[in-house]
Short mmCIF file of C-alpha atoms and ligand atoms in Angstrom, two decimals:
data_model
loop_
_atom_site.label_atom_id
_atom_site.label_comp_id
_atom_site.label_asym_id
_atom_site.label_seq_id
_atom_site.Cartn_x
_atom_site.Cartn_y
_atom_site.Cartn_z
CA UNK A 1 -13.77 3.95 -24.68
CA UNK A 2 -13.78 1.09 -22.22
CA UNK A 3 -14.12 2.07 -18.09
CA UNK A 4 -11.49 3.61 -16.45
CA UNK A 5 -9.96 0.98 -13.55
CA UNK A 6 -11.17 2.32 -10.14
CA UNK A 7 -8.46 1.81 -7.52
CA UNK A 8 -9.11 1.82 -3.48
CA UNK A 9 -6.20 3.06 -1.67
CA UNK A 10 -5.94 1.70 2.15
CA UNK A 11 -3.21 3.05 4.22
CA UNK A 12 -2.76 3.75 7.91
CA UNK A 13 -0.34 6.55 8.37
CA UNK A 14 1.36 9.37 7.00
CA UNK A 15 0.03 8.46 2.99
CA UNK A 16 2.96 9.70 1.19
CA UNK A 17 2.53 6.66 -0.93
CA UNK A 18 -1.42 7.28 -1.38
CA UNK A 19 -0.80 10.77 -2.55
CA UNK A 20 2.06 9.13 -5.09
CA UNK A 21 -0.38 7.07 -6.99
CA UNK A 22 -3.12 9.65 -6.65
CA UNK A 23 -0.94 12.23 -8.60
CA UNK A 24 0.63 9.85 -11.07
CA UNK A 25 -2.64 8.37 -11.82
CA UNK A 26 -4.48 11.93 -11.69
CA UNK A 27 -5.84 13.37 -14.90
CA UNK A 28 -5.37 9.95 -17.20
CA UNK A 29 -8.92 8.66 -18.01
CA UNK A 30 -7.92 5.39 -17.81
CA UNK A 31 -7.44 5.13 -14.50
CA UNK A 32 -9.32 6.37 -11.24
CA UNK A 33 -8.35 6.17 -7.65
CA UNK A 34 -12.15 6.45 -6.59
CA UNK A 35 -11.45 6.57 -2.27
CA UNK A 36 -8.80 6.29 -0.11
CA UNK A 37 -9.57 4.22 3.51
CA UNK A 38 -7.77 4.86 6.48
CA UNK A 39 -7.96 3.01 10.30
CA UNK A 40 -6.14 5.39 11.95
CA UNK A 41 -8.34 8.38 13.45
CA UNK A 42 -6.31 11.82 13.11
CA UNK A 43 -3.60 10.23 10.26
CA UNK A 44 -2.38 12.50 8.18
CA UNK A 45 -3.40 10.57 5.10
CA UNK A 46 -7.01 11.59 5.58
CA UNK A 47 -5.66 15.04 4.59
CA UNK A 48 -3.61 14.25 1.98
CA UNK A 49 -6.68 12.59 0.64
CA UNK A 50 -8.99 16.13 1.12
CA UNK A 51 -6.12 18.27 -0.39
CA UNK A 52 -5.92 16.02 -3.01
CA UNK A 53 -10.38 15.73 -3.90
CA UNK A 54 -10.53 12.15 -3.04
CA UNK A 55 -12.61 11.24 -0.93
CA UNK A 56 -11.37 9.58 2.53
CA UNK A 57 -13.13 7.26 4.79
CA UNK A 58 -12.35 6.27 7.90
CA UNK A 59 -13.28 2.59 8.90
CA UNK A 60 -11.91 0.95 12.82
CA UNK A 61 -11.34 -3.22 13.12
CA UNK A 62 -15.25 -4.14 14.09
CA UNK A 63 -15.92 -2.98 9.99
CA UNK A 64 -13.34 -4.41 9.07
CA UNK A 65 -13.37 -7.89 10.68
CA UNK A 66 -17.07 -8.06 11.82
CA UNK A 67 -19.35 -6.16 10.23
CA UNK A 68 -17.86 -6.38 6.68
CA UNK A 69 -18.56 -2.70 6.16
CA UNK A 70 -15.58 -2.03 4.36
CA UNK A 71 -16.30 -4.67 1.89
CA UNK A 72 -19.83 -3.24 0.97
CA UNK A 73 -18.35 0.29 0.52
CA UNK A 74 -15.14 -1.50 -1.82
CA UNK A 75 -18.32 -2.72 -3.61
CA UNK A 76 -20.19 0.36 -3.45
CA UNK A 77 -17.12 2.54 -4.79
CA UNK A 78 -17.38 -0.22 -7.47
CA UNK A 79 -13.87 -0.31 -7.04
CA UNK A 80 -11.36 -2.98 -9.19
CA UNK A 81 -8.21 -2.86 -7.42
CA UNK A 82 -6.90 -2.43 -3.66
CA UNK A 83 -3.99 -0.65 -2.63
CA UNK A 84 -2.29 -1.12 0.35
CA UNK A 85 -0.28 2.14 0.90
CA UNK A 86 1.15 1.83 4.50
CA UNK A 87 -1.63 -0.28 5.76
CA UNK A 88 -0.80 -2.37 8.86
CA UNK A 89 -3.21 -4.86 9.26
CA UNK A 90 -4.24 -8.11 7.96
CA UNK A 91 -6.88 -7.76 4.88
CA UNK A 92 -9.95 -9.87 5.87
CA UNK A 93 -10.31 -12.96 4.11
CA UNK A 94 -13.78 -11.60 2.24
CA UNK A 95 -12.03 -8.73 1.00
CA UNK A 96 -9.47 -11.04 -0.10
CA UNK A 97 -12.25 -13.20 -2.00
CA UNK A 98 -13.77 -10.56 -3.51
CA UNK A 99 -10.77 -9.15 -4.79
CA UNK A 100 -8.38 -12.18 -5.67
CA UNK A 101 -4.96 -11.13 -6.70
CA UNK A 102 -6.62 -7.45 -6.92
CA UNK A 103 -4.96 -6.62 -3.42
CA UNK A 104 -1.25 -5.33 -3.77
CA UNK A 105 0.94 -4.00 -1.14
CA UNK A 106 4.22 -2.56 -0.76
CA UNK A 107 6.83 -3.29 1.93
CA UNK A 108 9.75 -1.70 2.46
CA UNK A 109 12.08 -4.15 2.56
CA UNK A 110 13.58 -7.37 0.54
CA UNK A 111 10.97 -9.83 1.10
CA UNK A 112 11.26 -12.51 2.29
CA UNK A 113 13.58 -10.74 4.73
CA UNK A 114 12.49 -8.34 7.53
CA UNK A 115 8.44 -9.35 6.62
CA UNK A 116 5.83 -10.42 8.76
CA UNK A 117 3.86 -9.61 11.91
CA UNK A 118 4.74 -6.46 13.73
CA UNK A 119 7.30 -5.69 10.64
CA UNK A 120 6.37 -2.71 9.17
CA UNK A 121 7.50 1.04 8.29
CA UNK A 122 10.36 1.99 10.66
CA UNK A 123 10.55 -1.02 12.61
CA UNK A 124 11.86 -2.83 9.24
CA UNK A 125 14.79 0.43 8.69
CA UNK A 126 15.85 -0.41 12.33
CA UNK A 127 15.82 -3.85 12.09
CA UNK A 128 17.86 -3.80 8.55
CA UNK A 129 20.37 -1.21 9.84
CA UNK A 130 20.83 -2.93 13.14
CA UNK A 131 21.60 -5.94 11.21
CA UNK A 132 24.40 -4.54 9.13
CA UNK A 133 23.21 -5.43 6.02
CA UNK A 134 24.78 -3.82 3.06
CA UNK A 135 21.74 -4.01 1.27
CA UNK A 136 17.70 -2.84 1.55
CA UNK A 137 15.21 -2.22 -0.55
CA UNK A 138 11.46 -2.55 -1.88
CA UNK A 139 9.32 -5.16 -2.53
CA UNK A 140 5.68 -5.02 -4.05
CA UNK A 141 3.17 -8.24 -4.32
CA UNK A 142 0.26 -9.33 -4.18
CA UNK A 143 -1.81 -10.07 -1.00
CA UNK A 144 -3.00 -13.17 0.46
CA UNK A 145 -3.70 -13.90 3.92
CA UNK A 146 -0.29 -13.80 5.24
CA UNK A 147 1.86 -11.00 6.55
CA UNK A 148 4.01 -9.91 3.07
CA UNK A 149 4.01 -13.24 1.71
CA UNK A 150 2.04 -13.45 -2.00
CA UNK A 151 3.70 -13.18 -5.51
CA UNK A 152 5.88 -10.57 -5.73
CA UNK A 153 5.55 -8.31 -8.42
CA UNK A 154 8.92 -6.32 -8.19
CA UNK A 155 11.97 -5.48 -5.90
CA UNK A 156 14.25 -2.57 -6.13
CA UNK A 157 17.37 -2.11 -4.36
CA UNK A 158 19.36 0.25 -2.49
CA UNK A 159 22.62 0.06 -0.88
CA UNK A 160 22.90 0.65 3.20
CA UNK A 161 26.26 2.30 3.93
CA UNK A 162 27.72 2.26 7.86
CA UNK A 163 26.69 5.93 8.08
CA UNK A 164 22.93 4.89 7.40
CA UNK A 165 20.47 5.34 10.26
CA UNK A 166 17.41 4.27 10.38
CA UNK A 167 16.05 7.77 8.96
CA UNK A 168 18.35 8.19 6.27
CA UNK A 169 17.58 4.29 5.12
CA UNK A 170 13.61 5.34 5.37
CA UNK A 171 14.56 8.07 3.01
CA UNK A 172 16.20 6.27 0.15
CA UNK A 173 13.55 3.40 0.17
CA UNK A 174 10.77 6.83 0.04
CA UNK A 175 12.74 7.73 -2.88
CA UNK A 176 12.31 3.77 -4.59
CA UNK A 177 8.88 3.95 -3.62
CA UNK A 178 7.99 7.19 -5.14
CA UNK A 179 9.57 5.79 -8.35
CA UNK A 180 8.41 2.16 -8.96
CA UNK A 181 5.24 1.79 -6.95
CA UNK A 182 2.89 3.76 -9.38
CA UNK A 183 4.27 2.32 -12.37
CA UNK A 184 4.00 -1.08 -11.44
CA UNK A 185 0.41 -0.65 -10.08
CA UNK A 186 -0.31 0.93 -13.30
CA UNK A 187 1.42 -1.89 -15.06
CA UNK A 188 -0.19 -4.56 -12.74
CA UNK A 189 -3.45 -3.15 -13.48
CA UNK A 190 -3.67 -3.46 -17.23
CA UNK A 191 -1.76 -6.74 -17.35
CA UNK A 192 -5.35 -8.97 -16.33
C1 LIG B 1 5.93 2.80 3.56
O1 LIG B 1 7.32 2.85 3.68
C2 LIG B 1 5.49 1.39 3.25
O2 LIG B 1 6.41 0.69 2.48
C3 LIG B 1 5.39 0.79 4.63
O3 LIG B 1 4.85 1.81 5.43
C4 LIG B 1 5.28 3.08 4.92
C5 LIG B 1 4.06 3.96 4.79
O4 LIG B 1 4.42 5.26 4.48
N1 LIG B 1 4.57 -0.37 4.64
C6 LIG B 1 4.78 -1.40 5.47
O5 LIG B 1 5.65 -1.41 6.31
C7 LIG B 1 3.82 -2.58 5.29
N2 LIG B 1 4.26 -3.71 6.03
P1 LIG B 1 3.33 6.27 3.89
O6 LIG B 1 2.11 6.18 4.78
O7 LIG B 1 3.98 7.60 3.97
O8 LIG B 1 3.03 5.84 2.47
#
């Protein structure tokens, strides 16, 4: 049987999307989500990652954008794929070399709406509902050097009523998260 695909998750905050893939991807040989990086100190997805056996490593911006630390570990972990799960910064441009089109990310919006700089988690739900749009949703792509530009892989929809708040929207676009984002990493994946 051929290698299992080693994914790198990379997330920032709470990791309720990092534990998603972990458990949809858990047990299934071909497949392996082989670390999960955080630059956060104290975020809760460093424990999501120990409850769930993978191993969690913290790395701060000087190994990311000096030192190129976090590239030699991705390298070390052997790993194929990177994940962004909630991550909030830029990806450097080596990682981004090493890796090309083998970085996707989610956002949690409709790109090319409510993306870019400083838009991100629930900063995007306030923005959307404070809008009045009618509509939100998800959109998953691949990473280049941009803020949430890249080609996007899928978007998923959900409607925002008058009674939304910025809470309830973050819950429904949770709930499309939880439900596409695995399965089109795992599709992704064994499309190259
Ligand atoms: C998710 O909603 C994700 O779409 C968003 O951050 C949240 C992380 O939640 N990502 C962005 O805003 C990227 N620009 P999680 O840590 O619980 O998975």
């Amino acid at each position: 049987m051929s290698k299992p695909i080693r994914l790198a998750i990379l997330g920032s905050g709470n990791g309720t999307n990092a534990q998603q893939i972990s458990e949809y991807f858990a047990g299934r040989d071909d497949v392996q989500v082989v670390s999960i990086i955080y630059n956060v100190k104290d975020a809760y997805i460093a424990q999501r990652a120990r409850n769930l056996g993978i191993e969690a490593r913290y790395f701060g911006r000087k190994d990311f954008y000096e030192t190129g630390a976090v590239l030699d570990y991705l390298r070390q972990k052997q790993a194929d794929w990177v994940i962004l799960a909630g991550f909030l910064w830029l990806v450097p441009q080596p990682i981004l070399d090493a890796y090309p089109q083998r970085v996707i990310n989610i956002h949690p919006a409709l790109l090319p709406k409510y993306g870019g700089k400083g838009m991100y988690g629930h900063h995007v739900h306030e923005a959307v509902v404070a809008a009045g749009e009618t509509e939100s949703g998800i959109t998953i792509h691949i990473v280049d050097e941009n803020y949430d530009r890249g080609t996007i892989l899928e978007q998923a929809r959900c409607s925002v009523t008058k009674d939304d708040t910025p809470d309830t929207l973050a819950a429904k676009i949770h709930l499309l998260e939880k439900e596409y984002f695995p399965r089109v990493i795992d599709r992704t994946i064994h499309a190259c």
